[in-house]
Amino acid sequence: MSRNKIVVLDFGSQYAHLIAKRLRMMGYYSEIALPSADVSSMENVKGVILSGGPASVYDENVPEFNSKNLEIDVPILGLCYGHQLMAVCCGGKVGKADVGEFGFAQLEQTDAGKKSPLFEGVSLSTQVWMSHQDAVLTPGSGFEVIGTTKDCPYAALQNLQKKRFSLQCHCEVKDTLEGNRIFENFAHICKMEKNWDEDTVLNHIIEEIKTQAGDKNVLLFLSGGVDSTVAFALLNKALGQERVLGLHIDNGFMRKNESANVAQAYRSHGFTNFIVEDASESFLNAVYHLTDPQKKRMAVGENFISVRNDVVSRQHLDEDKWMLAQGTLYPDIIESGGTKNSKVIKTHHNRVDGIQKLIEKGLIIEPLKDLYKDEVRRMGKKLGLEDDLVMRHPFPGPGLSINVLCSDGTVSEKDRDEYAKAKKELEEIKLDMFCEHCSQDLVKSVLPVRSVGVQGDFRTYRFPSVLTFSHEGEGFYHLPGKWEKLEKASSTITNAATYINRTIIRLYQNPLVKISDMKLQEGYCDKERLDQTREADNIVLTALHANGWYDKIFQHLTINLPYASSRNHCSIVLRPLCSEDVMTARFAWLPQDDLKAIVKKIAELPYVDAVFFDLTNKPPATFGWE
């Protein structure tokens, strides 16, 4: 029997699937559909949500939309792009906003909003998460304003008679603090009853594994991270250990002592059906002298297939009797441009051509492909996995290779031109949120290194701005006392700038090296730079475990930049993050005394010329820099 459901029409947003996930977590079954689908032909639809997306509604190449879906007799909620689309389809107007909003905003209810069923139980002023450059300029016919923000006068609209509602914000991300309350209200408007739970999801995944595997055995890439570990446990539960083989590949990109620790953790849990393969030399050769992040990721992904084939041959595994499995999550798919209307943010190693061909042939099982990180962790605990396996910080297959930024040392004309524009932009941005002492000492600059970001569902590849405060001696710099002010400064800069997508703060500069002597060096993902990263990363993780912060943050990334005084030196960027589902994140507000102690230890490493701390949320930045 088909369940009652809310249908989410996916216009390519990085967060579209998150809408369905939120509803399911609250107990309401939800499905994703293409916007061109005929919703009226689907069974038991109680409501429709129009997702966000990277397009502008006035562009020529917009996602194909079946406008008849707006005529069906069920409540409809539009979010971001869906908010704008609903306005245009109902006679309103959409265009570029005077000020784009990326990150936190305060949604203020109007008098009509205070009576709206969508806002029942929602604070009159509530924090929401924005990621848009376009905005509704004129509401559609029959719509009234129920909410505004400082820079968005039509942030929330409704047509009560037709049960049509729309919001510029993303209710599906946790940083919209009362997003679940809004979704709950919408479910009530749709007259939905709760009909979904974790046991149902687990049973569905187990049965799907059995169906996909048939009578074949399964070989799983086992990185040791949360995703592959939970996938391993699911496969073992569904098929039994005798039909599953875990393959942990030491690719040379692991953290310090990582492979040995992973093997010990699996043995302690009772897993005996796994092998460890040292393939570090082949992976280092695969990325030799590659500087393009996308090409590097692809090279890593393709080499996994090569190593897998070699292992299959040496283990005398009959290809006709074995399938491949991966711990792929939905964010991996969506960020790789894996749905019809989504844009590529970064290509994940589990979505390279070799993998795609195997998927098309039905030779890959991905039991977690519809889930997010927090769901995977809950699934792991339900399967009885210990916290040291389930609650580890995420560590993707390519490991530290994606934390080592590479350069051939040359600067293109385009880079030189856009770098100059970034510096000019930054000069014109006024930051008045610091104390008088800090403001007087503040120096703003731009690093000549590009990093990846995501703004309005689009991939960006831009420069980081640098805040440098007063010098405290021996190479260490002042860290202003309140993280709130630094976060506000970061948001101010990235919202106002075109060529900047991150803000970092300088915490250490080698006193033997002038800032003016620092430049982009030739540097690749080789063993020397990986070892540099491993040592710095180990200092951070050891400290986080010791001071109790490891379990309080979602992930820490140690970034190695070829920005230094010489080729064998580097700069280190610290990137601790708090997140629930990877789709959005906030930089972690570590105790500043602990942070200073970490920086002091990293500064003792002889090859470190500078240490920075990344102050940027997601969006506008991604977790990593590549």
Short mmCIF file of C-alpha atoms in Angstrom, two decimals, residues 76-405:
data_model
loop_
_atom_site.label_atom_id
_atom_site.label_comp_id
_atom_site.label_asym_id
_atom_site.label_seq_id
_atom_site.Cartn_x
_atom_site.Cartn_y
_atom_site.Cartn_z
CA ILE A 76 2.51 23.99 -1.66
CA LEU A 77 5.63 25.48 -0.01
CA GLY A 78 8.36 27.16 -2.07
CA LEU A 79 11.90 27.61 -0.70
CA CYS A 80 14.58 29.92 -2.16
CA TYR A 81 14.36 29.24 -5.94
CA GLY A 82 10.92 27.71 -5.28
CA HIS A 83 9.92 30.93 -3.48
CA GLN A 84 10.96 32.98 -6.50
CA LEU A 85 9.41 30.56 -9.01
CA MET A 86 6.06 30.67 -7.25
CA ALA A 87 6.13 34.47 -7.33
CA VAL A 88 6.87 34.59 -11.08
CA CYS A 89 4.29 31.93 -11.93
CA CYS A 90 1.67 33.93 -10.04
CA GLY A 91 2.40 37.23 -11.77
CA GLY A 92 5.15 38.59 -9.52
CA LYS A 93 8.63 39.82 -10.42
CA VAL A 94 12.10 38.48 -9.52
CA GLY A 95 15.51 40.07 -10.11
CA LYS A 96 18.95 40.66 -8.62
CA ALA A 97 18.75 41.71 -4.98
CA ASP A 98 20.41 44.95 -3.92
CA VAL A 99 22.27 42.90 -1.30
CA GLY A 100 22.77 39.13 -1.51
CA GLU A 101 22.45 37.13 1.70
CA PHE A 102 24.76 34.20 2.46
CA GLY A 103 24.54 32.82 5.96
CA PHE A 104 22.61 33.98 9.00
CA ALA A 105 19.71 36.45 8.87
CA GLN A 106 16.86 37.40 11.22
CA LEU A 107 13.37 36.76 9.89
CA GLU A 108 10.85 39.20 11.37
CA GLN A 109 7.15 38.33 11.17
CA THR A 110 4.71 40.92 9.88
CA ASP A 111 1.22 41.32 11.33
CA ALA A 112 -0.05 38.82 8.75
CA GLY A 113 2.80 36.49 9.67
CA LYS A 114 1.74 36.47 13.30
CA LYS A 115 -1.55 34.88 12.21
CA SER A 116 -0.09 32.54 9.56
CA PRO A 117 -0.52 28.78 10.17
CA LEU A 118 3.00 28.35 8.74
CA PHE A 119 4.48 30.33 11.65
CA GLU A 120 2.38 28.86 14.46
CA GLY A 121 4.67 28.50 17.48
CA VAL A 122 7.58 30.21 15.67
CA SER A 123 9.32 33.15 17.36
CA LEU A 124 8.38 36.57 16.01
CA SER A 125 12.08 37.12 15.28
CA THR A 126 13.97 33.96 14.38
CA GLN A 127 17.36 33.06 12.91
CA VAL A 128 17.23 31.69 9.36
CA TRP A 129 19.84 30.57 6.82
CA MET A 130 20.07 32.41 3.51
CA SER A 131 22.00 31.65 0.33
CA HIS A 132 20.75 33.86 -2.50
CA GLN A 133 21.61 36.70 -4.83
CA ASP A 134 18.17 36.98 -6.51
CA ALA A 135 15.04 38.09 -4.67
CA VAL A 136 11.32 38.60 -5.15
CA LEU A 137 10.86 42.23 -6.18
CA THR A 138 7.05 42.12 -6.51
CA PRO A 139 4.91 39.38 -4.90
CA GLY A 140 2.51 37.29 -7.01
CA SER A 141 -1.19 38.01 -7.23
CA GLY A 142 -3.07 37.17 -4.03
CA PHE A 143 0.10 36.89 -1.90
CA GLU A 144 0.78 38.87 1.25
CA VAL A 145 4.05 39.42 3.12
CA ILE A 146 4.38 37.37 6.30
CA GLY A 147 8.11 37.85 6.96
CA THR A 148 11.04 40.15 6.18
CA THR A 149 14.77 40.37 6.83
CA LYS A 150 17.00 43.44 6.92
CA ASP A 151 17.88 43.09 3.23
CA CYS A 152 14.89 41.10 1.95
CA PRO A 153 11.46 42.81 2.20
CA TYR A 154 9.64 39.80 0.70
CA ALA A 155 11.38 37.03 2.64
CA ALA A 156 8.14 35.12 3.35
CA LEU A 157 4.85 35.18 1.45
CA GLN A 158 1.51 33.39 1.59
CA ASN A 159 -1.79 33.01 -0.26
CA LEU A 160 -3.97 31.47 2.44
CA GLN A 161 -6.97 30.95 0.19
CA LYS A 162 -4.96 28.66 -2.11
CA LYS A 163 -2.73 27.29 0.68
CA ARG A 164 0.41 28.55 -1.05
CA PHE A 165 3.42 29.56 1.06
CA SER A 166 6.97 30.57 0.17
CA LEU A 167 10.18 31.47 2.01
CA GLN A 168 13.49 32.87 0.75
CA CYS A 169 15.38 31.02 3.50
CA HIS A 170 16.41 27.37 3.68
CA CYS A 171 14.28 25.78 6.42
CA GLU A 172 15.97 22.44 5.84
CA VAL A 173 19.36 23.41 7.29
CA LYS A 174 19.84 23.32 11.05
CA ASP A 175 21.02 26.95 11.11
CA THR A 176 17.41 27.98 10.45
CA LEU A 177 16.75 27.38 14.12
CA GLU A 178 12.99 26.84 13.87
CA GLY A 179 13.01 25.19 10.45
CA ASN A 180 11.61 21.94 11.82
CA ARG A 181 8.75 23.84 13.46
CA ILE A 182 7.92 25.42 10.08
CA PHE A 183 8.01 22.01 8.36
CA GLU A 184 5.86 20.55 11.14
CA ASN A 185 3.34 23.33 10.59
CA PHE A 186 3.35 22.67 6.85
CA ALA A 187 2.78 18.95 7.46
CA HIS A 188 -0.22 19.86 9.63
CA ILE A 189 -1.53 22.17 6.88
CA CYS A 190 -1.17 19.16 4.54
CA LYS A 191 -3.06 16.98 7.09
CA MET A 192 -0.17 14.50 7.09
CA GLU A 193 0.03 11.83 9.80
CA LYS A 194 3.36 10.41 10.96
CA ASN A 195 4.25 7.30 8.96
CA TRP A 196 8.08 6.89 8.88
CA ASP A 197 10.81 5.84 11.38
CA GLU A 198 14.42 4.61 11.60
CA ASP A 199 13.45 0.94 11.83
CA THR A 200 11.63 1.28 8.54
CA VAL A 201 14.71 2.87 6.93
CA LEU A 202 17.03 0.14 8.27
CA ASN A 203 14.78 -2.67 7.06
CA HIS A 204 14.43 -0.98 3.66
CA ILE A 205 18.24 -0.72 3.25
CA ILE A 206 18.79 -4.35 4.33
CA GLU A 207 16.22 -5.64 1.85
CA GLU A 208 17.65 -3.42 -0.90
CA ILE A 209 21.16 -4.84 -0.31
CA LYS A 210 19.84 -8.39 -0.56
CA THR A 211 17.99 -7.59 -3.78
CA GLN A 212 20.93 -5.80 -5.41
CA ALA A 213 23.50 -8.42 -4.41
CA GLY A 214 21.41 -11.40 -5.43
CA ASP A 215 23.72 -14.40 -5.15
CA LYS A 216 26.93 -12.36 -5.53
CA ASN A 217 29.53 -11.52 -2.90
CA VAL A 218 30.55 -7.93 -2.18
CA LEU A 219 33.95 -6.21 -1.97
CA LEU A 220 33.81 -2.90 -0.07
CA PHE A 221 36.33 -0.04 -0.13
CA LEU A 222 36.92 0.42 3.59
CA SER A 223 38.58 3.75 4.36
CA GLY A 224 38.07 3.41 8.10
CA GLY A 225 35.81 6.46 8.15
CA VAL A 226 32.26 6.52 9.48
CA ASP A 227 30.53 5.99 6.13
CA SER A 228 32.42 2.95 4.92
CA THR A 229 32.36 1.42 8.42
CA VAL A 230 28.57 1.66 8.68
CA ALA A 231 28.21 0.39 5.11
CA PHE A 232 30.43 -2.55 6.11
CA ALA A 233 28.22 -3.33 9.12
CA LEU A 234 25.07 -3.13 6.96
CA LEU A 235 26.50 -5.47 4.34
CA ASN A 236 27.58 -7.95 7.03
CA LYS A 237 24.11 -7.87 8.59
CA ALA A 238 22.34 -8.31 5.25
CA LEU A 239 24.63 -10.91 3.65
CA GLY A 240 26.80 -12.37 6.43
CA GLN A 241 30.59 -12.01 6.88
CA GLU A 242 31.30 -14.95 4.57
CA ARG A 243 29.89 -13.00 1.59
CA VAL A 244 31.53 -9.64 2.35
CA LEU A 245 35.19 -8.63 2.09
CA GLY A 246 36.38 -5.25 3.36
CA LEU A 247 39.40 -3.78 1.57
CA HIS A 248 41.25 -1.09 3.50
CA ILE A 249 43.77 0.61 1.23
CA ASP A 250 46.65 2.52 2.77
CA ASN A 251 46.96 5.06 -0.01
CA GLY A 252 49.70 7.13 1.57
CA PHE A 253 47.18 9.86 2.33
CA MET A 254 46.22 8.59 5.78
CA ARG A 255 46.59 10.43 9.06
CA LYS A 256 49.48 9.52 11.35
CA ASN A 257 49.26 5.78 12.23
CA GLU A 258 45.73 5.73 10.76
CA SER A 259 45.79 2.35 8.97
CA ALA A 260 47.10 0.47 12.02
CA ASN A 261 44.50 2.12 14.25
CA VAL A 262 41.69 1.29 11.81
CA ALA A 263 42.66 -2.38 11.61
CA GLN A 264 42.82 -2.66 15.40
CA ALA A 265 39.40 -1.01 15.81
CA TYR A 266 37.78 -3.44 13.35
CA ARG A 267 39.35 -6.47 15.01
CA SER A 268 38.18 -5.25 18.42
CA HIS A 269 34.61 -5.03 17.12
CA GLY A 270 34.73 -8.59 15.80
CA PHE A 271 35.18 -7.93 12.11
CA THR A 272 37.47 -10.57 10.63
CA ASN A 273 36.50 -10.27 6.96
CA PHE A 274 38.81 -7.45 5.90
CA ILE A 275 42.30 -7.07 4.47
CA VAL A 276 44.76 -4.16 4.44
CA GLU A 277 46.59 -3.26 1.23
CA ASP A 278 49.57 -0.88 1.15
CA ALA A 279 49.19 0.94 -2.18
CA SER A 280 50.79 4.23 -1.15
CA GLU A 281 53.38 4.20 -3.94
CA SER A 282 50.80 3.78 -6.71
CA PHE A 283 48.63 6.59 -5.32
CA LEU A 284 51.55 8.98 -4.96
CA ASN A 285 52.46 8.22 -8.58
CA ALA A 286 48.84 8.81 -9.64
CA VAL A 287 48.83 12.39 -8.30
CA TYR A 288 52.44 13.17 -9.21
CA HIS A 289 52.74 16.85 -10.20
CA LEU A 290 48.95 17.32 -10.51
CA THR A 291 47.87 20.81 -9.45
CA ASP A 292 44.23 20.92 -10.55
CA PRO A 293 42.05 19.79 -7.58
CA GLN A 294 39.44 18.15 -9.81
CA LYS A 295 42.07 16.18 -11.75
CA LYS A 296 43.70 15.12 -8.50
CA ARG A 297 40.41 13.84 -7.07
CA MET A 298 39.70 11.97 -10.30
CA ALA A 299 43.17 10.43 -10.35
CA VAL A 300 42.68 9.20 -6.78
CA GLY A 301 39.25 7.75 -7.60
CA GLU A 302 40.45 5.99 -10.74
CA ASN A 303 43.44 4.53 -8.89
CA PHE A 304 41.10 3.00 -6.31
CA ILE A 305 39.58 1.03 -9.19
CA SER A 306 43.02 -0.04 -10.43
CA VAL A 307 44.06 -1.21 -6.96
CA ARG A 308 40.73 -3.00 -6.53
CA ASN A 309 41.26 -4.85 -9.81
CA ASP A 310 44.78 -5.83 -8.76
CA VAL A 311 43.54 -7.14 -5.39
CA VAL A 312 40.71 -9.09 -7.05
CA SER A 313 43.29 -10.73 -9.31
CA ARG A 314 45.75 -11.59 -6.51
CA GLN A 315 42.96 -12.87 -4.24
CA HIS A 316 41.65 -15.02 -7.12
CA LEU A 317 38.15 -13.58 -6.77
CA ASP A 318 35.79 -14.58 -9.59
CA GLU A 319 34.66 -11.28 -11.18
CA ASP A 320 31.33 -12.87 -12.12
CA LYS A 321 30.60 -13.58 -8.46
CA TRP A 322 31.67 -10.26 -6.88
CA MET A 323 30.22 -6.74 -6.78
CA LEU A 324 31.83 -3.55 -5.49
CA ALA A 325 30.37 -1.51 -2.60
CA GLN A 326 31.06 2.04 -1.42
CA GLY A 327 30.07 4.15 1.56
CA THR A 328 28.78 6.94 -0.69
CA LEU A 329 26.49 9.51 0.97
CA TYR A 330 23.96 11.75 -0.71
CA PRO A 331 26.13 14.90 -0.30
CA ASP A 332 28.86 13.16 -2.34
CA ILE A 333 26.37 12.71 -5.16
CA ILE A 334 24.78 16.16 -5.05
CA GLU A 335 28.13 18.03 -4.80
CA SER A 336 29.40 16.04 -7.78
CA GLY A 337 26.45 17.31 -9.85
CA GLY A 338 24.69 13.98 -9.50
CA THR A 339 21.10 15.15 -9.88
CA LYS A 340 19.62 16.56 -13.06
CA ASN A 341 19.70 20.25 -12.15
CA SER A 342 22.53 20.42 -9.61
CA LYS A 343 25.90 22.08 -10.27
CA VAL A 344 29.28 20.47 -9.65
CA ILE A 345 30.85 21.84 -6.47
CA LYS A 346 33.65 19.27 -6.37
CA THR A 347 33.97 15.80 -7.90
CA HIS A 348 34.12 13.16 -5.17
CA HIS A 349 36.44 10.19 -5.63
CA ASN A 350 33.44 7.85 -5.63
CA ARG A 351 31.90 9.59 -8.63
CA VAL A 352 34.73 9.41 -11.19
CA ASP A 353 34.18 7.90 -14.65
CA GLY A 354 35.35 4.41 -13.72
CA ILE A 355 32.86 4.27 -10.85
CA GLN A 356 30.04 5.72 -12.96
CA LYS A 357 30.52 2.99 -15.57
CA LEU A 358 30.26 0.30 -12.90
CA ILE A 359 27.11 1.97 -11.51
CA GLU A 360 25.54 1.98 -14.98
CA LYS A 361 26.24 -1.76 -15.25
CA GLY A 362 24.60 -2.38 -11.88
CA LEU A 363 27.88 -3.59 -10.37
CA ILE A 364 28.03 -1.23 -7.37
CA ILE A 365 26.05 -1.27 -4.13
CA GLU A 366 25.81 1.99 -2.17
CA PRO A 367 23.62 1.29 0.87
CA LEU A 368 23.98 4.84 2.27
CA LYS A 369 23.46 6.80 -0.96
CA ASP A 370 20.20 8.40 0.24
CA LEU A 371 21.48 9.34 3.70
CA TYR A 372 23.37 12.16 5.40
CA LYS A 373 26.18 11.91 7.94
CA ASP A 374 24.00 12.28 11.02
CA GLU A 375 21.61 9.59 9.75
CA VAL A 376 24.57 7.29 9.08
CA ARG A 377 25.85 7.73 12.63
CA ARG A 378 22.43 6.90 14.08
CA MET A 379 22.28 3.88 11.79
CA GLY A 380 25.71 2.75 13.04
CA LYS A 381 24.63 2.99 16.67
CA LYS A 382 21.47 1.05 15.84
CA LEU A 383 23.70 -1.67 14.41
CA GLY A 384 25.71 -1.79 17.66
CA LEU A 385 28.91 -0.09 16.50
CA GLU A 386 31.02 1.56 19.22
CA ASP A 387 31.46 5.32 19.43
CA ASP A 388 35.13 5.09 18.48
CA LEU A 389 33.98 3.85 15.06
CA VAL A 390 30.75 5.80 14.60
CA MET A 391 31.70 9.17 16.09
CA ARG A 392 35.11 9.54 14.46
CA HIS A 393 35.64 12.69 12.44
CA PRO A 394 34.87 12.12 8.76
CA PHE A 395 37.89 11.06 6.72
CA PRO A 396 37.14 10.52 3.02
CA GLY A 397 38.88 8.00 0.78
CA PRO A 398 41.37 10.52 -0.68
CA GLY A 399 42.39 11.42 2.88
CA LEU A 400 44.96 14.15 3.33
CA SER A 401 45.58 14.44 -0.43
CA ILE A 402 42.67 16.89 -0.67
CA ASN A 403 44.11 18.95 2.20
CA VAL A 404 47.41 19.50 0.40
CA LEU A 405 46.95 22.34 -2.08
#
